Amino acid sequence: MSGWLDDVLAAIRDTGLADLVEATVADVWERNVDRYDPVVAGDTATSLGITASENIRTLLLRVDRERWAARGVVVTSVQQALVLRIGVRRMLLMKVADRRLHPEEDDDEHDWRSGLRWDAASDVRRLAAEDNARRYEPCVEDQRGQTWWPGLVPGAADDPDGLRHLVLVWAGDPVGGTTAGWLGVPYAGPPGTLPWLAITPVWHHGPGDVPRPREPIVAVPRAGAGRA
């Protein structure tokens, strides 16, 4: 499964979509961290994350659709959720806590296996995880009397090419402005199973290589402009 996901990520990189998402997330996050003010404005980590996510969604929906369609990529929105379609697959975006920003924690399986329930997530993410489960399900007899690990059980469908849904998980450091991203395969299997079939790193910006956001060009009319 991990090899298959790496191949999928390589294909996404070939379209330029991975770079587009990375640059957009990094630009938006640093700009929002710069204006983050918990003391005066009453900002919180929650409001920071929600604002950044909405900014990312808005900016990605403004891309040149014809240009990206020529690369096999369609950027759209479903129930207010950003959906990036790459061929037959759909990629959703999801922000997670900044504690996952540290590279040494990437191999901590417990970190990715806990604290996430698709039945408590948005309808779009829940349905994506459930559809993946329907397409990649082990035989019932293989679930009896043993701990079941998705994709590692004899009798599983074992055909990841049938999976249709991905989630680009990202995190941002509210102090240093760094960001990181991972590509995961959401999975809503039987109780006690993991929320991901596989997950792989996409990018990580260290403290010294945070890309500076492009300064927006804002035209401010002078007082009295346009008056006779």
Short mmCIF file of C-alpha atoms in Angstrom, two decimals:
data_model
loop_
_atom_site.label_atom_id
_atom_site.label_comp_id
_atom_site.label_asym_id
_atom_site.label_seq_id
_atom_site.Cartn_x
_atom_site.Cartn_y
_atom_site.Cartn_z
CA MET A 1 0.00 0.00 0.00
CA SER A 2 2.77 2.48 0.85
CA GLY A 3 4.44 1.86 -2.52
CA TRP A 4 1.14 2.44 -4.30
CA LEU A 5 0.60 5.72 -2.44
CA ASP A 6 4.12 6.88 -3.31
CA ASP A 7 3.31 6.23 -6.98
CA VAL A 8 0.07 8.18 -6.66
CA LEU A 9 1.94 11.08 -5.07
CA ALA A 10 4.51 11.00 -7.89
CA ALA A 11 1.69 11.24 -10.43
CA ILE A 12 0.18 14.18 -8.55
CA ARG A 13 3.58 15.88 -8.49
CA ASP A 14 3.87 15.43 -12.24
CA THR A 15 0.74 17.52 -12.75
CA GLY A 16 2.18 20.35 -10.63
CA LEU A 17 -0.73 20.12 -8.18
CA ALA A 18 1.41 19.14 -5.18
CA ASP A 19 3.58 22.24 -5.67
CA LEU A 20 0.50 24.44 -6.09
CA VAL A 21 -1.05 23.23 -2.82
CA GLU A 22 2.25 23.47 -0.94
CA ALA A 23 2.90 27.04 -2.11
CA THR A 24 -0.67 28.13 -1.37
CA VAL A 25 -0.67 26.62 2.12
CA ALA A 26 2.74 28.14 2.92
CA ASP A 27 1.77 31.61 1.61
CA VAL A 28 -1.58 31.67 3.40
CA TRP A 29 -0.22 30.32 6.67
CA GLU A 30 2.64 32.78 6.95
CA ARG A 31 0.38 35.71 6.11
CA ASN A 32 -2.14 34.64 8.75
CA VAL A 33 0.56 34.00 11.37
CA ASP A 34 1.88 37.53 10.73
CA ARG A 35 -1.51 39.01 11.62
CA TYR A 36 -2.30 36.54 14.40
CA ASP A 37 -3.09 38.51 17.58
CA PRO A 38 -4.48 36.51 20.52
CA VAL A 39 -4.04 39.37 23.01
CA VAL A 40 -5.74 42.30 21.26
CA ALA A 41 -7.87 40.64 18.59
CA GLY A 42 -8.74 37.55 20.63
CA ASP A 43 -7.43 35.15 18.00
CA THR A 44 -7.15 31.48 18.94
CA ALA A 45 -5.48 28.47 17.38
CA THR A 46 -8.95 27.41 16.18
CA SER A 47 -9.75 30.74 14.53
CA LEU A 48 -6.29 30.80 12.95
CA GLY A 49 -6.80 27.35 11.44
CA ILE A 50 -10.33 28.08 10.22
CA THR A 51 -9.29 31.37 8.60
CA ALA A 52 -6.28 29.80 6.90
CA SER A 53 -8.34 26.87 5.62
CA GLU A 54 -10.96 29.21 4.16
CA ASN A 55 -8.26 31.37 2.55
CA ILE A 56 -6.64 28.30 0.98
CA ARG A 57 -9.98 27.08 -0.34
CA THR A 58 -10.82 30.49 -1.83
CA LEU A 59 -7.45 30.94 -3.53
CA LEU A 60 -7.34 27.44 -5.02
CA LEU A 61 -10.84 27.90 -6.43
CA ARG A 62 -9.50 30.93 -8.33
CA VAL A 63 -6.92 28.99 -10.35
CA ASP A 64 -7.05 28.93 -14.14
CA ARG A 65 -9.39 25.97 -14.57
CA GLU A 66 -8.72 25.44 -18.26
CA ARG A 67 -4.98 25.30 -17.67
CA TRP A 68 -5.34 22.72 -14.90
CA ALA A 69 -7.98 20.73 -16.76
CA ALA A 70 -5.40 20.24 -19.53
CA ARG A 71 -3.25 18.49 -16.89
CA GLY A 72 -6.10 16.25 -15.77
CA VAL A 73 -6.85 18.33 -12.66
CA VAL A 74 -10.25 19.80 -11.76
CA VAL A 75 -10.57 22.17 -8.80
CA THR A 76 -14.08 22.34 -7.40
CA SER A 77 -16.11 22.60 -4.20
CA VAL A 78 -18.57 20.10 -2.73
CA GLN A 79 -20.68 21.13 0.29
CA GLN A 80 -18.21 23.98 0.91
CA ALA A 81 -15.30 21.52 0.93
CA LEU A 82 -12.45 21.97 -1.53
CA VAL A 83 -12.15 18.95 -3.83
CA LEU A 84 -9.16 18.47 -6.13
CA ARG A 85 -9.87 15.85 -8.78
CA ILE A 86 -6.90 14.11 -10.39
CA GLY A 87 -8.14 11.70 -13.01
CA VAL A 88 -10.43 9.21 -11.25
CA ARG A 89 -9.31 10.24 -7.75
CA ARG A 90 -10.42 13.02 -5.44
CA MET A 91 -8.18 14.78 -2.93
CA LEU A 92 -9.58 16.67 0.05
CA LEU A 93 -7.64 19.02 2.34
CA MET A 94 -7.62 18.78 6.14
CA LYS A 95 -5.70 20.72 8.78
CA VAL A 96 -4.29 18.91 11.82
CA ALA A 97 -2.59 20.10 15.00
CA ASP A 98 0.85 21.64 14.65
CA ARG A 99 2.33 19.02 17.02
CA ARG A 100 2.74 16.81 13.94
CA LEU A 101 5.15 19.31 12.36
CA HIS A 102 8.26 17.66 13.79
CA PRO A 103 9.88 15.20 11.34
CA GLU A 104 10.91 12.87 14.16
CA GLU A 105 7.23 12.30 14.91
CA ASP A 106 6.40 11.15 11.39
CA ASP A 107 7.23 7.55 12.29
CA ASP A 108 5.15 7.62 15.46
CA GLU A 109 2.29 5.45 14.28
CA HIS A 110 0.21 6.17 17.36
CA ASP A 111 0.22 9.85 16.44
CA TRP A 112 -1.63 9.12 13.20
CA ARG A 113 -3.80 6.34 14.59
CA SER A 114 -5.44 8.21 17.43
CA GLY A 115 -7.76 11.15 17.85
CA LEU A 116 -9.51 10.87 14.48
CA ARG A 117 -12.99 9.49 13.85
CA TRP A 118 -14.42 9.75 10.37
CA ASP A 119 -17.96 9.41 11.69
CA ALA A 120 -17.39 12.70 13.52
CA ALA A 121 -15.79 14.42 10.52
CA SER A 122 -17.50 16.44 7.81
CA ASP A 123 -19.91 14.56 5.56
CA VAL A 124 -17.55 14.86 2.60
CA ARG A 125 -14.59 13.30 4.47
CA ARG A 126 -16.74 10.66 6.14
CA LEU A 127 -18.25 9.55 2.83
CA ALA A 128 -14.78 9.46 1.26
CA ALA A 129 -13.45 7.20 4.03
CA GLU A 130 -16.51 4.96 3.83
CA ASP A 131 -16.24 4.62 0.06
CA ASN A 132 -12.59 3.61 0.36
CA ALA A 133 -13.62 0.99 2.93
CA ARG A 134 -16.20 -0.47 0.57
CA ARG A 135 -13.60 -0.72 -2.17
CA TYR A 136 -10.90 -2.25 0.04
CA GLU A 137 -12.54 -4.65 2.47
CA PRO A 138 -11.25 -7.97 3.82
CA CYS A 139 -13.42 -11.07 3.81
CA VAL A 140 -15.53 -11.47 6.96
CA GLU A 141 -13.90 -14.79 7.89
CA ASP A 142 -10.49 -13.08 7.95
CA GLN A 143 -11.65 -10.72 10.73
CA ARG A 144 -12.47 -13.43 13.27
CA GLY A 145 -10.22 -14.11 16.22
CA GLN A 146 -7.42 -11.74 15.27
CA THR A 147 -6.38 -8.14 15.24
CA TRP A 148 -7.16 -6.72 11.84
CA TRP A 149 -4.75 -4.31 10.15
CA PRO A 150 -6.14 -2.80 6.91
CA GLY A 151 -4.33 -3.89 3.80
CA LEU A 152 -2.31 -6.55 5.63
CA VAL A 153 -4.98 -9.24 6.04
CA PRO A 154 -5.12 -12.36 3.88
CA GLY A 155 -8.26 -12.19 1.80
CA ALA A 156 -8.36 -8.39 1.55
CA ALA A 157 -9.35 -6.99 -1.82
CA ASP A 158 -5.69 -5.98 -2.12
CA ASP A 159 -6.39 -3.75 -5.11
CA PRO A 160 -5.52 -0.17 -4.13
CA ASP A 161 -6.07 0.99 -7.71
CA GLY A 162 -9.78 0.81 -6.93
CA LEU A 163 -9.45 3.45 -4.20
CA ARG A 164 -10.78 6.85 -5.19
CA HIS A 165 -10.28 9.18 -2.23
CA LEU A 166 -7.21 10.89 -0.76
CA VAL A 167 -6.70 13.53 1.94
CA LEU A 168 -3.91 16.09 1.88
CA VAL A 169 -3.27 16.65 5.59
CA TRP A 170 -1.40 19.82 6.54
CA ALA A 171 -0.17 21.50 9.70
CA GLY A 172 1.18 24.95 10.49
CA ASP A 173 3.37 26.26 13.29
CA PRO A 174 1.74 29.42 14.75
CA VAL A 175 5.11 30.68 16.02
CA GLY A 176 7.68 29.95 13.33
CA GLY A 177 5.34 29.96 10.36
CA THR A 178 6.54 26.58 9.09
CA THR A 179 4.17 24.13 7.44
CA ALA A 180 4.16 20.44 6.59
CA GLY A 181 1.94 18.23 4.47
CA TRP A 182 1.15 14.52 4.17
CA LEU A 183 -0.92 12.53 1.69
CA GLY A 184 -3.19 9.92 3.26
CA VAL A 185 -5.78 7.34 2.24
CA PRO A 186 -8.80 7.79 4.57
CA TYR A 187 -10.44 4.60 5.76
CA ALA A 188 -13.61 3.94 7.75
CA GLY A 189 -13.37 0.23 8.45
CA PRO A 190 -14.85 -1.91 11.24
CA PRO A 191 -14.55 -0.65 14.85
CA GLY A 192 -10.97 -0.68 16.13
CA THR A 193 -9.31 -0.30 12.74
CA LEU A 194 -7.04 2.55 11.72
CA PRO A 195 -8.35 5.76 10.11
CA TRP A 196 -5.72 5.56 7.36
CA LEU A 197 -4.76 2.80 4.96
CA ALA A 198 -1.47 4.60 4.34
CA ILE A 199 0.05 8.06 4.77
CA THR A 200 3.23 9.57 3.33
CA PRO A 201 5.02 12.94 3.73
CA VAL A 202 4.66 15.51 0.94
CA TRP A 203 6.62 18.49 2.27
CA HIS A 204 8.15 19.99 5.40
CA HIS A 205 9.48 23.52 5.74
CA GLY A 206 12.13 24.01 8.38
CA PRO A 207 12.53 27.31 10.27
CA GLY A 208 15.13 28.56 7.79
CA ASP A 209 13.25 27.86 4.57
CA VAL A 210 9.79 29.30 5.05
CA PRO A 211 8.78 30.77 1.67
CA ARG A 212 7.82 34.41 1.97
CA PRO A 213 4.27 35.10 0.77
CA ARG A 214 3.84 37.21 -2.32
CA GLU A 215 2.77 40.73 -1.38
CA PRO A 216 -0.73 41.46 -2.66
CA ILE A 217 -1.14 44.42 -4.97
CA VAL A 218 -3.77 46.67 -3.43
CA ALA A 219 -4.89 49.85 -5.11
CA VAL A 220 -6.19 52.35 -2.54
CA PRO A 221 -8.01 55.31 -4.10
CA ARG A 222 -6.96 58.69 -2.82
CA ALA A 223 -9.46 60.74 -0.90
CA GLY A 224 -11.47 62.85 -3.31
CA ALA A 225 -10.31 60.87 -6.34
CA GLY A 226 -12.73 61.02 -9.20
CA ARG A 227 -14.36 64.25 -8.04
CA ALA A 228 -14.76 67.08 -10.51
#
